[in-house]
XYZ file of C-alpha atoms in Angstrom:
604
model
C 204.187 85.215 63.966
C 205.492 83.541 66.805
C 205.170 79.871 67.551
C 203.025 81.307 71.219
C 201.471 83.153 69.359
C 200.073 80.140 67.046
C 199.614 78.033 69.255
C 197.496 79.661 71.230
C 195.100 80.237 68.353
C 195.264 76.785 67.638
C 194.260 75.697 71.335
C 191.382 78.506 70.753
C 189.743 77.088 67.755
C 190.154 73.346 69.403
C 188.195 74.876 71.540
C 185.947 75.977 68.967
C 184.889 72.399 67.830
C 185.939 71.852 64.251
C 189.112 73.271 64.106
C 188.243 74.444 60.634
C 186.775 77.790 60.760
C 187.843 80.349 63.674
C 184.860 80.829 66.384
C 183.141 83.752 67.544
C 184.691 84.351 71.316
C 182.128 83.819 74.093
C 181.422 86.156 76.636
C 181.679 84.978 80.194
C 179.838 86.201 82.994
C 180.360 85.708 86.574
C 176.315 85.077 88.410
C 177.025 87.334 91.914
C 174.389 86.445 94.126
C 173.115 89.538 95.850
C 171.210 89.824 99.124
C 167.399 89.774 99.782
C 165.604 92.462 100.504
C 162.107 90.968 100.711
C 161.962 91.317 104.243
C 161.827 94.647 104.897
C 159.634 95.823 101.908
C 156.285 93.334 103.298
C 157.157 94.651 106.753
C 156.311 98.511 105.086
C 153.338 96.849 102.871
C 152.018 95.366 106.110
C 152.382 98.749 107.763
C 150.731 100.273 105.639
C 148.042 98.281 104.983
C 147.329 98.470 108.800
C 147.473 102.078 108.811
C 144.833 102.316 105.938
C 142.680 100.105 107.851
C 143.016 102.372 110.573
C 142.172 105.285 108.782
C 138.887 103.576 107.385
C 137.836 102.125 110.883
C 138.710 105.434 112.469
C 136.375 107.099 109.531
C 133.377 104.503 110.389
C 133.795 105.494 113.721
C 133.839 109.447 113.305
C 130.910 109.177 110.655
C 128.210 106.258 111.264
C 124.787 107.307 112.442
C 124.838 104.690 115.114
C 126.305 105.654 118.321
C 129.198 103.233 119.584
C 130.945 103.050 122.787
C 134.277 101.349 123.448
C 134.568 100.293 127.421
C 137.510 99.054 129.500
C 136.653 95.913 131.277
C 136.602 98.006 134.692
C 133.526 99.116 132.591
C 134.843 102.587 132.417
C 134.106 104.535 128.921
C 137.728 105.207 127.382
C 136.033 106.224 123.473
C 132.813 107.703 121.826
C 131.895 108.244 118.407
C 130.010 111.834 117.475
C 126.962 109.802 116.932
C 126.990 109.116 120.633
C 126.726 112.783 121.390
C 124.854 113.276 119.139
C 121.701 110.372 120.414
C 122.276 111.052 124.275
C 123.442 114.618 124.313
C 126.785 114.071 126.166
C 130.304 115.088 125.178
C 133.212 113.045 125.217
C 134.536 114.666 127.542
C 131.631 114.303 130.104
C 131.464 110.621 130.240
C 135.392 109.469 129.721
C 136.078 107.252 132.776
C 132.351 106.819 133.792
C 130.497 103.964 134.253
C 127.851 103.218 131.010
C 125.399 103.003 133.817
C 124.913 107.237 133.540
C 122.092 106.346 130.781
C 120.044 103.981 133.249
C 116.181 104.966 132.468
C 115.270 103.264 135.871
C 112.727 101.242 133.568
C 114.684 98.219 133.953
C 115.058 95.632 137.120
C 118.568 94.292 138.478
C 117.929 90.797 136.739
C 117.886 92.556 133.308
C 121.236 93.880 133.586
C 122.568 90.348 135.301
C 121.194 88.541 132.066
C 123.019 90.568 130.290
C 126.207 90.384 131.888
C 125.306 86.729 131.981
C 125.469 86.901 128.176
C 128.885 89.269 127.685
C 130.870 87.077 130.024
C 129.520 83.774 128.684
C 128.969 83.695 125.216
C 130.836 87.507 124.323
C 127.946 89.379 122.962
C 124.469 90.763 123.424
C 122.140 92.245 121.877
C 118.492 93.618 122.549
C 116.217 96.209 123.352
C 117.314 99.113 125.875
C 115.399 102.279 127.530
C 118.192 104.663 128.320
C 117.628 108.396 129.169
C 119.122 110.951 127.137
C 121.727 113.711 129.175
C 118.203 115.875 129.382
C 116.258 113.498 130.827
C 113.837 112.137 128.342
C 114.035 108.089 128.502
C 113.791 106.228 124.959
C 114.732 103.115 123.680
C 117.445 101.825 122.084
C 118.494 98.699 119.634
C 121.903 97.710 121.289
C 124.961 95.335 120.235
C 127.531 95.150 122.569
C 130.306 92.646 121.877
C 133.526 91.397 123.789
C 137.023 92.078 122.166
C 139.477 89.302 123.269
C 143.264 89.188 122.675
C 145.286 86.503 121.241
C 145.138 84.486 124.339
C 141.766 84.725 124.329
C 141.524 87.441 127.309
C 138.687 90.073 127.165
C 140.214 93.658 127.032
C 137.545 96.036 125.912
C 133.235 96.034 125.209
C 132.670 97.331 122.488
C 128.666 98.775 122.338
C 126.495 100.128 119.107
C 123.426 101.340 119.308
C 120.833 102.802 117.445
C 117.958 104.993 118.622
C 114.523 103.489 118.109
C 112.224 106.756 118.770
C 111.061 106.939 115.489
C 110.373 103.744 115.079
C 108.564 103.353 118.190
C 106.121 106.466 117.177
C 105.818 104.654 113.921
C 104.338 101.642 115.935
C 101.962 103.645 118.167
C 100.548 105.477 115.107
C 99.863 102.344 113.685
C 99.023 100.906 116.663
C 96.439 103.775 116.806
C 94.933 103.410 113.378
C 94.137 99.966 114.184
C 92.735 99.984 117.820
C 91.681 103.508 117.630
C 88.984 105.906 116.194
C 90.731 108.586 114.289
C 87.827 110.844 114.637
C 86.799 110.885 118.458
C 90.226 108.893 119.202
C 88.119 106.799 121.541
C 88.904 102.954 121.076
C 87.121 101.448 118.071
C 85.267 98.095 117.652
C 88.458 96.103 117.616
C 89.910 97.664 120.923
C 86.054 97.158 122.900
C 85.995 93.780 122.228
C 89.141 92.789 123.649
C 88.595 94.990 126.200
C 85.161 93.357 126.799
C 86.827 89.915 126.390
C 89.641 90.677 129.485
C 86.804 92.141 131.412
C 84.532 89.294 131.350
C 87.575 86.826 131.898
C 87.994 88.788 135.217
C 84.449 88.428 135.906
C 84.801 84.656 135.677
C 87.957 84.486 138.062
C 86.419 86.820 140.476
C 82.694 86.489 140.132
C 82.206 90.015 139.284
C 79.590 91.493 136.740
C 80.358 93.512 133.861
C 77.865 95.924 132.017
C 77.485 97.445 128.604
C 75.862 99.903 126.666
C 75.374 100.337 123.588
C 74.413 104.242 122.558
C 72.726 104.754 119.188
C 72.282 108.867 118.133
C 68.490 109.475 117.257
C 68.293 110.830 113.839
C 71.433 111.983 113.394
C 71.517 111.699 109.847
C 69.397 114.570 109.503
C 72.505 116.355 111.354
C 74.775 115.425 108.374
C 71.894 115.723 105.740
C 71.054 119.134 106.545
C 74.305 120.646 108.099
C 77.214 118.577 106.517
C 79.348 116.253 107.747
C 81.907 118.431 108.925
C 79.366 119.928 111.191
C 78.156 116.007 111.813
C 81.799 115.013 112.821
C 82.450 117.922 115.512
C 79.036 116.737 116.842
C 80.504 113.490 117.411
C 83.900 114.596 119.062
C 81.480 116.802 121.238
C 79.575 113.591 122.388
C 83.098 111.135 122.970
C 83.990 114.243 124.941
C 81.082 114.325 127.171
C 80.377 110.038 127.468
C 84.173 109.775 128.476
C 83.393 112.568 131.109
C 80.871 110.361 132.692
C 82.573 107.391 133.261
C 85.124 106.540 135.874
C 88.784 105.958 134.567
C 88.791 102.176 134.593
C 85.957 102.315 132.179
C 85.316 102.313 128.571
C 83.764 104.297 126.113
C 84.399 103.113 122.162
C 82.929 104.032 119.111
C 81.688 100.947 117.058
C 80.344 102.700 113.835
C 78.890 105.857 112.235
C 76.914 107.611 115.686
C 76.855 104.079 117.732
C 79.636 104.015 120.878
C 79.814 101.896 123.493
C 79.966 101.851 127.324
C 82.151 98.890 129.587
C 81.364 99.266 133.327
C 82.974 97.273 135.839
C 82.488 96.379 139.643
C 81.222 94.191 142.444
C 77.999 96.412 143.124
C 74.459 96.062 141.827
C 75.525 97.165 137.961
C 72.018 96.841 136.530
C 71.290 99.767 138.790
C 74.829 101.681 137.313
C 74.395 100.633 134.281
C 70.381 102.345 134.567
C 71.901 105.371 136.330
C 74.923 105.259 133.611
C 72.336 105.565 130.666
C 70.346 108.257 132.946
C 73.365 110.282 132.835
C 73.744 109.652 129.043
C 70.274 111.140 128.435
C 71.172 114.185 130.255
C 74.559 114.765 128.815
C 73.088 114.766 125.262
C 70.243 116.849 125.924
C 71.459 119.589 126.901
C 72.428 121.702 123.752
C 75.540 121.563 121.559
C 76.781 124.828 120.031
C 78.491 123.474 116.773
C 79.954 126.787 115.036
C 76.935 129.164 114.807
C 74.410 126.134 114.986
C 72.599 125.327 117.908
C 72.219 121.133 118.054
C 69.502 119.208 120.369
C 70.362 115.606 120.726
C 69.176 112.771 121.819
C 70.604 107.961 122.072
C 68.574 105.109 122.424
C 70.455 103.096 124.691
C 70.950 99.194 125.161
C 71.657 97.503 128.497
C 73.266 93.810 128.958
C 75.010 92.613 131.962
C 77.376 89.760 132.089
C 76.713 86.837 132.950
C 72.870 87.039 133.209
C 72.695 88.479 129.355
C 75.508 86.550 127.969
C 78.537 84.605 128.568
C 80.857 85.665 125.901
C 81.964 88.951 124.174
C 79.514 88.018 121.194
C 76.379 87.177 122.988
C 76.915 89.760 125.331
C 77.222 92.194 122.204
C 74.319 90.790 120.223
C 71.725 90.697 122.816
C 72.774 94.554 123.761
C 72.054 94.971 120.664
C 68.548 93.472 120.682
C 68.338 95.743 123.779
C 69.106 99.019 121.629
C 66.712 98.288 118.893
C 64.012 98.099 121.371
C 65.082 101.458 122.685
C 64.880 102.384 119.545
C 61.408 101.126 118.904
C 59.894 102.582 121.901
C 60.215 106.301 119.940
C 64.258 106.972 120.954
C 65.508 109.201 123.879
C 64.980 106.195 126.271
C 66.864 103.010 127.443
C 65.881 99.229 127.441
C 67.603 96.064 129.186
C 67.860 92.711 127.671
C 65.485 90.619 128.321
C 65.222 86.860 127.043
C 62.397 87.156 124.691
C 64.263 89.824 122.392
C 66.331 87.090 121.539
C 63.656 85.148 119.998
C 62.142 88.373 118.924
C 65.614 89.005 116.989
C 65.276 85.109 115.873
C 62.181 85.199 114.514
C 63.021 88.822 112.381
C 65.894 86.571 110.556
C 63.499 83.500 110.263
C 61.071 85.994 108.689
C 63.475 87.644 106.370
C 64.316 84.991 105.365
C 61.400 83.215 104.083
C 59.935 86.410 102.850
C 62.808 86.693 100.399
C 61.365 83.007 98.995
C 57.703 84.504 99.997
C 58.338 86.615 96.324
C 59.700 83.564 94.568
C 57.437 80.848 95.602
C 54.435 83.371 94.717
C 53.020 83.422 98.190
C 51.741 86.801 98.265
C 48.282 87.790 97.450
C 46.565 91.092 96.971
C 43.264 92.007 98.824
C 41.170 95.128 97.676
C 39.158 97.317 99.912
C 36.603 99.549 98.631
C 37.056 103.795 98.692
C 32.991 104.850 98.974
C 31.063 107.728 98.308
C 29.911 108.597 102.210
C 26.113 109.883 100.830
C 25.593 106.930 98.615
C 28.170 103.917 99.413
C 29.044 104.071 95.798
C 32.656 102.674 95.336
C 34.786 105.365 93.317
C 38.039 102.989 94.077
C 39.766 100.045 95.267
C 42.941 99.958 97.941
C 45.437 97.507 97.518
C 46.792 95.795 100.263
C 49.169 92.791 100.409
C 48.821 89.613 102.274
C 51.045 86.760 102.916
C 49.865 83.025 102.404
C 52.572 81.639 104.450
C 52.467 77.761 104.400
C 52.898 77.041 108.070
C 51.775 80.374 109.808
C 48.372 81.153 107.304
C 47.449 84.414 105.880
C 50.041 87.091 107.336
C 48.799 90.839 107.646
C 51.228 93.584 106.099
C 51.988 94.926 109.956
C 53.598 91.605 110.472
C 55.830 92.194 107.705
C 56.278 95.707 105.780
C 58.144 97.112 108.178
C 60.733 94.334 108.784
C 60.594 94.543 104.363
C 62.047 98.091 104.720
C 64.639 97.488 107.035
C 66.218 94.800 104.893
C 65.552 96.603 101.907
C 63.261 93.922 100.521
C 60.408 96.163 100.067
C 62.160 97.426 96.749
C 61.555 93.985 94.650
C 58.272 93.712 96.999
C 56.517 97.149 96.434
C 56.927 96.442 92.494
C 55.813 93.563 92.683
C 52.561 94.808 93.999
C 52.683 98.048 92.125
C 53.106 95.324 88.707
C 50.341 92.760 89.921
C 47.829 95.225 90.914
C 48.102 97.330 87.596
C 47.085 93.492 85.788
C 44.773 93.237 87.450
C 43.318 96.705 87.018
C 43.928 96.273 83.461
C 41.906 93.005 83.517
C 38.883 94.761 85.226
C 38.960 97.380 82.380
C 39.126 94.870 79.852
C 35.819 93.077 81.529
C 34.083 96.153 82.052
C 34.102 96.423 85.621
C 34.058 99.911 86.960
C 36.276 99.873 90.151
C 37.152 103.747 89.594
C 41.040 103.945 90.638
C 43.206 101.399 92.688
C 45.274 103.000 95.019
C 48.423 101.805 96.217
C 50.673 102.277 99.394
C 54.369 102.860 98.521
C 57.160 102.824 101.034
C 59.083 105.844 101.406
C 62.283 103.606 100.997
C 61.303 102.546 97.402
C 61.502 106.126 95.999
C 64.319 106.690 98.109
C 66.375 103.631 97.263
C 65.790 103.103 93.737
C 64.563 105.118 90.499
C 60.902 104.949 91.096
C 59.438 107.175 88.686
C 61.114 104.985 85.793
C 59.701 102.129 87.577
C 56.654 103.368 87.728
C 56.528 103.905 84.305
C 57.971 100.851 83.258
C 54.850 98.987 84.859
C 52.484 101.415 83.129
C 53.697 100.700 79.732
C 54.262 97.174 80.279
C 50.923 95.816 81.767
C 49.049 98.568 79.535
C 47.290 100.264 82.446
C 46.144 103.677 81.845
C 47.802 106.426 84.522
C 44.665 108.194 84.958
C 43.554 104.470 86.502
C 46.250 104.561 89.370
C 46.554 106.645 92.632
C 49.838 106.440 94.827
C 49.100 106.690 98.612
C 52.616 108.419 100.906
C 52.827 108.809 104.296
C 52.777 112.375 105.733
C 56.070 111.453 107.875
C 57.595 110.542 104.462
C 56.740 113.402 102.596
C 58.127 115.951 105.593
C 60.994 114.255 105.640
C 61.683 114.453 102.175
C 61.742 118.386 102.731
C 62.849 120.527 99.560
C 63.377 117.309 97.511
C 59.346 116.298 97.872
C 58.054 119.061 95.041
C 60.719 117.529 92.796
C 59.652 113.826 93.332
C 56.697 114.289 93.500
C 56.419 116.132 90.668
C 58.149 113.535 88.248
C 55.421 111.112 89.321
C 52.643 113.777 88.903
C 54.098 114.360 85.116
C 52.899 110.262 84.631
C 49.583 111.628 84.700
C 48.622 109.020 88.291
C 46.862 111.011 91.342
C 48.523 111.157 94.567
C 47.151 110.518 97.918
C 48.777 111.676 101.398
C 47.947 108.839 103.939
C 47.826 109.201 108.154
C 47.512 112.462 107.541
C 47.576 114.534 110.996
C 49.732 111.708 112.501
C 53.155 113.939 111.689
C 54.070 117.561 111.612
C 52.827 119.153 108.525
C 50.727 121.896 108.204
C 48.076 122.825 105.139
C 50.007 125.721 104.409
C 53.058 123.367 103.555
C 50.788 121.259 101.307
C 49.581 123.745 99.215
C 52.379 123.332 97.175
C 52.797 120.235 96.849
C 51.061 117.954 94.145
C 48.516 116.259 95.865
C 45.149 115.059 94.873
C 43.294 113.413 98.117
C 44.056 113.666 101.938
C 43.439 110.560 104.247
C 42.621 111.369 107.802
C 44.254 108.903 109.791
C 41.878 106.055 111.634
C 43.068 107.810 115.093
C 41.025 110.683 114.774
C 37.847 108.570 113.849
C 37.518 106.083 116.477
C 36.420 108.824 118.789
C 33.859 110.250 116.609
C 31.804 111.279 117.114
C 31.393 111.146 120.707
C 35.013 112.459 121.365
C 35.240 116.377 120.711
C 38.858 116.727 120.462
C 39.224 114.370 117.257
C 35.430 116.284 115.799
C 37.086 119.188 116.096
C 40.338 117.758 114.278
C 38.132 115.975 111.778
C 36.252 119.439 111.477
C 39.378 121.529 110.456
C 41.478 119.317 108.345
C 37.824 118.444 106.385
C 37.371 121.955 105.861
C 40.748 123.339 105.394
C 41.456 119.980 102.838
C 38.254 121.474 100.999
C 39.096 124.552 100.783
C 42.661 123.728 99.158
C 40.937 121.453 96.720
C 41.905 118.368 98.009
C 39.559 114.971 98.331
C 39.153 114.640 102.085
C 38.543 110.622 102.987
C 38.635 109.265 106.083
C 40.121 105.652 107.267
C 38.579 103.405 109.494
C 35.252 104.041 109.594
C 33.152 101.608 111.125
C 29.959 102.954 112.446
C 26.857 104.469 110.771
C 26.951 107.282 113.190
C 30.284 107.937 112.161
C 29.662 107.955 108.453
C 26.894 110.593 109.387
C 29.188 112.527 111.276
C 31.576 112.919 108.127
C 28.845 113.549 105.480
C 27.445 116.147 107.688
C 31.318 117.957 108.202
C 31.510 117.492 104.274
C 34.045 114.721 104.390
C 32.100 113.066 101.521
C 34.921 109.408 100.995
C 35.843 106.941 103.581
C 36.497 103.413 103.801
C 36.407 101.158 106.237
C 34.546 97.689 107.926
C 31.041 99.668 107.731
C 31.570 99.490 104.263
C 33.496 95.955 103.469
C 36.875 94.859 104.860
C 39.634 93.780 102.223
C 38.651 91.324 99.941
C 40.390 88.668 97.061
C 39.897 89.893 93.976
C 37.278 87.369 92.696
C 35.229 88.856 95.862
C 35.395 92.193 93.956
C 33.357 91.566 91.135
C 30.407 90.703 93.983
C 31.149 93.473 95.822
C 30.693 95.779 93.020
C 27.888 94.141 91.688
């Protein structure tokens, strides 16, 4: 080996470290810096993320529902979306290079679009509520955004507009507007509609010292329409009448319907309107009279009508309301088919029903009513063969209170229900304490209301009080009106009938006073008929009501019914009966009502 050769190992392991053992040769690399490249792949990522953004703003574009328009700031129209077509009915093509202006609906002023304007070249946006018309000329409304898109120097280039059509919506609102201002039956304008309608007329009124009228129109019976025919029948008879009271009235007038068959008339005007409104509920009348041909059924109607007139009748939409109302039920009293103006005292008339009901309904509580008896005689001998119950009220502050002062007003609040058993339970103890003592008052009779057998289970009731005061059925007669029976039509054999099965007699009072007929009584369950006092105040002078008396006393025989007659107060009437064969009255001649401690006397 050479001495190079050596030495050069040597200077390799010295390099090595410890000289002793030979080291492993290291491998050298040279670090070559290359060039960046960065540069050029963001500009490509940047690229394409701009083109994907593109793609997905030019797919909003093509596919939202909302129509969008992309201006110049000339404005001229330089893009549309399908949507846009779609809404208004124009193509692209049709509107490039126009002015937006095309879809003016002529329903807004100048000042509308310079607000606007006002807005866009101020603050860069608006937004509101727009009626444009379509390319076929229908106008609706729109819900537009229209925004201003600015450069990077802050320069506006373009408008950009969306809208969105608000048809739907708007029908949406008017239905519900509809449901809740109008009648969905007669589409006339209901309670809630009337009243502010009444409340903007009489504010007009005020300002311009006008008067204001109002009717109120209530349908006679027409229950008996729905009873009888159905209410399907009932509710074309009701569009028939909207049609014909909005026929009669000019077009700044009103016609509503409050409730079930009531509707209301608003008149307005500077001439004498008591005399309109009068001529107003004239023309009412004769609308409804003349017939209605409901399918194959031929209808007669007829309204009781109320009059007010503002301000004489009422300042306000409520007192106006209430005291037409006070003017109806008179109408209403006085038989139907007629019309009534307010007048001051049904106010206090209408006050004092309230006061009455009132302290009636304590009346029961604070035991202030009293039953009087008047005696059912034999006409030949004056024998009593029963007793009549009638009520009386010992009002604290008014005295005793006759039942005409207060039965009627009990079956319009439906107070006659807790009342008439009341009467039906105190009468039977007292019957029962007569039989106990020996006393032989025959049968009581007692007067029941046509609305406690309507309005409540009376038979049960009925027999109820028998079994709980002990009274014997064969002791107790129930007096009905002959208006209530006919009314009851095919149901009266059934009800009366359950009563019947108690084992009671039944007694058909005012007879002649309604529309019945003997023939129609035959079959129904009836023990006595009671000629109504009418016919025998004329007796027996008077031949119309001796012939009347005549008939029914011999027809009522002839049927087997007990004929007696009410209000008799004469001998020569008495006289007149026996000799007819009308052989049971009652009446003054014989002894008016009495308490029962009187009773004892009186049979005695």
């Amino acid at each position: 080996m050479s001495a190079t050769t050596r030495s050069s190992r040597s200077s390799r392991r010295g390099a090595g470290g410890s000289g002793s053992e030979p080291s492993v040769p290291r491998r050298v690399t040279s670090r070559v810096e290359l060039p960046t490249w960065k540069a050029p792949f963001r500009t490509i990522t940047e690229r394409k993320t701009a083109e994907e953004g593109l793609r997905l703003s030019a797919a909003v574009f093509e596919s939202t529902s909302e129509g969008v328009v992309i201006t110049d700031t000339t404005p001229s129209i330089i893009a549309v979306n399908p949507a846009f077509t779609e809404i208004n009915g124009y193509r692209p093509e049709e509107v490039m290079g126009r002015n937006p202006s095309l879809l003016k609906s002529g329903r807004h002023e100048q000042p509308f679009y310079e607000a606007m304007w006002r807005a866009l070249l101020d603050r860069g946006h608006w937004r509101g509520e727009v009626w444009n018309r379509r390319k076929d000329g229908e106008i609706y409304p729109q819900w537009v955004n229209i925004n201003a898109v600015r450069s990077e120097l802050g320069k506006t280039t373009h408008y950009v507009g969306v809208f969105s059509d608000l048809s739907d919506i708007k029908r949406s609102e008017a239905q519900i507007e509809r449901l809740a201002h109008r009648d969905p039956l007669t589409d006339l304008p209901n309670r809630l509609l009337f009243r502010t309608r009444l409340e903007q007329a009489l504010l007009r009124a005020s300002t311009s010292r006008a008067r204001v009228g109002m009717l109120l129109v209530d349908l006679d019976g027409f229950r008996h329409i729905n009873d009888s025919l159905g209410h399907a029948v009932g509710d074309i008879a009701l569009r028939e009448v909207a049609k014909r009271l909005s026929d009669l009235v000019r077009i700044d007038d009103t016609v509503a319907r409050l409730s079930g068959d009531e509707l209301a008339l608003l008149i307005e005007g500077d001439e004498d309107i008591d005399t309109r409104a009068a001529l107003m509920a004239e023309r009412v009348r004769e609308s409804l009279n003349k017939p209605f041909m409901v399918k194959t059924a031929e209808l007669f109607m007829s309204a009781s009508i109320g009059i007010a007139v503002y301000p004489e009748d009422g300042t306000n939409v409520s007192e106006l309301m209430q005291n037409c109302d006070a003017a109806l039920y008179q109408a209403r009293e006085a038989g139907g088919n007629t019309y009534r103006h307010y007048a001051r005292a049904l106010t206090d008339y209408a006050r004092e029903r309230v006061t009455l009901t009132s302290e009636l309904n304590r009346a029961i509580e604070r035991d202030e009513l009293r039953l009087h008896y008047q005696p059912l005689v034999d006409t030949g001998t004056s024998r009593v063969t029963g007793l009549e119950v009638l009520v009386r009220w010992q009002h604290p502050e008014r005295g005793m209170v006759l039942p005409d002062s207060f039965i009627r007003l009990a079956e319009e609040t439906g107070l006659i229900i807790p009342l008439g058993a009341w009467v039906l339970r105190r009468a039977c103890l007292q019957a029962r304490e007569w039989e106990a003592a020996g006393i032989p008052f025959g049968r009581i009779a007692v007067n029941v209301s046509g609305v406690q057998i309507q309005r409540s289970d009376f038979a049960r009731t009925l027999e109820s009080i028998l079994h709980e005061t002990g009274l014997g059925a064969e002791r107790l007669e129930l007096e009905l009106t002959e208006t209530f029976v006919m009314d009851l039509r095919e149901d009266a054999q059934r009800l009366l009938c359950d009563l019947k099965h108690l084992g009671i007699s039944l007694a058909m009072d005012d007879f002649g006073t309604s529309y019945s007929s003997l023939a129609y009584l035959k079959g129904l369950p009836f023990d006595t008929l009671k000629i109504d006092r009418s016919f025998i105040v004329g007796l027996p002078d008077d031949p119309a009501s001796a012939a009347i008396v005549t008939a029914i006393t011999t027809l009522g025989n002839s049927l087997g019914f007990d004929v007696l007659a009410e209000g008799v107060e004469t001998e020569a009437q008495r006289r007149f009966l026996l000799g007819v064969g009308c052989h049971r009255a009652q009446g003054y001649l014989f002894s008016p009502a009495v308490p029962p401690e009187a009773v004892v006397r009186l049979l005695s």
